[in-house]
């Protein structure tokens, strides 16, 4: 956290609203309005499936001309830069004027622009009666290549969900040590490594654990995948993620799921648990403090949901 001000905007499909709001709350402790968020916290938008742009504010003024004046009077300099008008919300009255406005700004900056491979991305935008000029960081969407990972199975999570779990576990603090204790083919681990975390995985099935390793090496990512029962883990982590094995509805399997949760609380203070059913009452019975939770819809019809629970001991 610092004194700089950042503006972020988010984008999501209707059915992902809950998931997006949940992630933003975990990352920033804030709610967004009009899909726009103001905060002092710096997060790379590429760690999220929903954050689109981040502007680090340099100047904030009531009029566009005042922004131009400040750029000139304060002798703002940049090299190999590009200016982009970024509409932060759908009702932005300047949509369609972006090129003209960016050019006006660019002409006042001392230094050489570069349109092919800019080293410095600058942005101008307008929101709720104010103009903002600042450094722009955009989601690079490179993580979408993980969708083509060589191995997957029907109960694997989507990459978007994987990213949200990483952010819920770490709150955006890349120094946190994370573990995915039932990692399957490694969807969550891929997103963790991509975002720069020290993350490892455990998987009880040797075959599936091997697929997770192969998925990681496909992207030349490094993370340790241990084949074994997570109930034997003894090391302590900042947060544990558990995407519980489901498709099993017998009482016996429910017991096994709770054994996993009960062990997880011994290996981290913060637990991110993914379930197919609502386990709120049972979590309370087990005296696990629910910090936040989210019901994420799988499809637009909402016919298959997953719950994400953030619990602390
Ligand atoms: C729902 S899947 C996880 C899917 C994973 N998130 C992905 O996207 O690939 C649950 C996984 O937990 C594994 N598992 C079940 N019991 C386990 C245990 N006691 N310790 C470690 N892994 C376990 C299963 O083999 C299964 O691969």
Coordinates of N, CA and C and ligand atoms in Angstrom, one line a residue, residues 153 155-157 180-188 202-205 208 228-231 243-246 260, ligand 1:
X153 N -9.3 -32.7 -17.2 CA -10.4 -33.7 -17.0 C -11.7 -32.9 -16.6
X155 N -13.6 -32.7 -14.1 CA -13.7 -31.9 -12.8 C -12.7 -30.9 -12.6
X156 N -11.8 -30.6 -13.7 CA -10.8 -29.6 -13.5 C -11.6 -28.2 -13.6
X157 N -11.0 -27.3 -12.9 CA -11.5 -25.9 -12.8 C -11.1 -25.2 -14.1
X180 N -1.8 -25.9 -3.1 CA -3.0 -26.5 -3.6 C -3.0 -28.0 -3.2
X181 N -3.7 -28.3 -2.2 CA -3.6 -29.6 -1.5 C -4.3 -30.8 -2.3
X182 N -5.1 -30.5 -3.2 CA -5.8 -31.5 -4.0 C -5.7 -31.0 -5.5
X183 N -4.5 -31.0 -6.0 CA -4.3 -30.1 -7.2 C -4.8 -30.6 -8.5
X184 N -5.2 -31.9 -8.6 CA -5.7 -32.4 -9.9 C -4.7 -32.2 -11.0
X185 N -5.1 -31.7 -12.1 CA -4.1 -31.5 -13.2 C -3.4 -30.2 -13.2
X186 N -3.6 -29.5 -12.1 CA -2.7 -28.3 -11.8 C -3.2 -27.0 -12.3
X187 N -4.5 -26.9 -12.6 CA -5.1 -25.6 -13.1 C -4.7 -24.4 -12.2
X188 N -4.9 -24.6 -10.9 CA -4.6 -23.5 -10.0 C -3.1 -23.2 -9.9
X202 N -0.3 -31.0 -4.1 CA -0.3 -32.4 -3.7 C -1.5 -33.0 -4.4
X203 N -1.3 -34.3 -4.8 CA -2.3 -35.0 -5.5 C -2.2 -36.5 -5.2
X204 N -3.3 -37.1 -4.8 CA -3.2 -38.5 -4.3 C -3.1 -39.5 -5.4
X205 N -3.6 -39.1 -6.6 CA -3.5 -40.1 -7.7 C -2.2 -39.9 -8.5
X208 N -2.7 -38.7 -12.1 CA -3.1 -37.3 -12.2 C -2.0 -36.3 -11.8
X228 N 0.7 -37.9 -3.2 CA 0.4 -38.3 -1.8 C -0.9 -37.8 -1.3
X229 N -1.2 -38.4 -0.1 CA -2.4 -38.0 0.6 C -2.2 -36.7 1.3
X230 N -3.0 -35.6 1.1 CA -2.7 -34.3 1.7 C -2.8 -34.4 3.2
X231 N -3.4 -35.5 3.7 CA -3.6 -35.6 5.2 C -2.2 -36.0 5.9
X243 N -9.6 -27.7 -3.7 CA -10.8 -27.9 -4.6 C -11.2 -29.4 -4.3
X244 N -12.2 -29.5 -3.4 CA -12.6 -30.8 -2.9 C -13.0 -31.8 -4.0
X245 N -12.6 -33.0 -3.9 CA -13.1 -34.0 -4.8 C -14.6 -34.2 -4.7
X246 N -15.3 -34.1 -5.9 CA -16.7 -34.2 -5.8 C -17.2 -35.3 -6.7
X260 N -10.4 -34.1 4.9 CA -9.5 -33.2 4.1 C -9.5 -31.8 4.7
Ligands
LIG1 C1 -11.9 -31.6 -7.9 S1 -10.4 -32.4 -8.2 C2 -9.3 -31.0 -8.3 C3 -9.2 -30.4 -9.7 C4 -8.2 -29.4 -9.8 N1 -8.6 -28.1 -9.1 C5 -7.9 -29.1 -11.3 O1 -8.5 -28.1 -11.8 O2 -7.3 -29.9 -12.0 C6 -9.9 -33.0 -6.7 C7 -8.6 -33.8 -6.7 O3 -8.3 -34.2 -5.4 C8 -7.6 -35.4 -5.4 N2 -7.6 -35.9 -4.0 C9 -8.7 -36.6 -3.5 N3 -8.3 -36.9 -2.2 C10 -7.1 -36.4 -2.0 C11 -6.2 -36.4 -0.8 N4 -6.6 -37.0 0.3 N5 -5.0 -35.9 -1.0 C12 -4.6 -35.3 -2.1 N6 -5.4 -35.3 -3.2 C13 -6.6 -35.8 -3.1 C14 -8.3 -36.2 -6.5 O4 -7.5 -37.2 -7.0 C15 -8.6 -35.1 -7.5 O5 -7.7 -35.1 -8.5

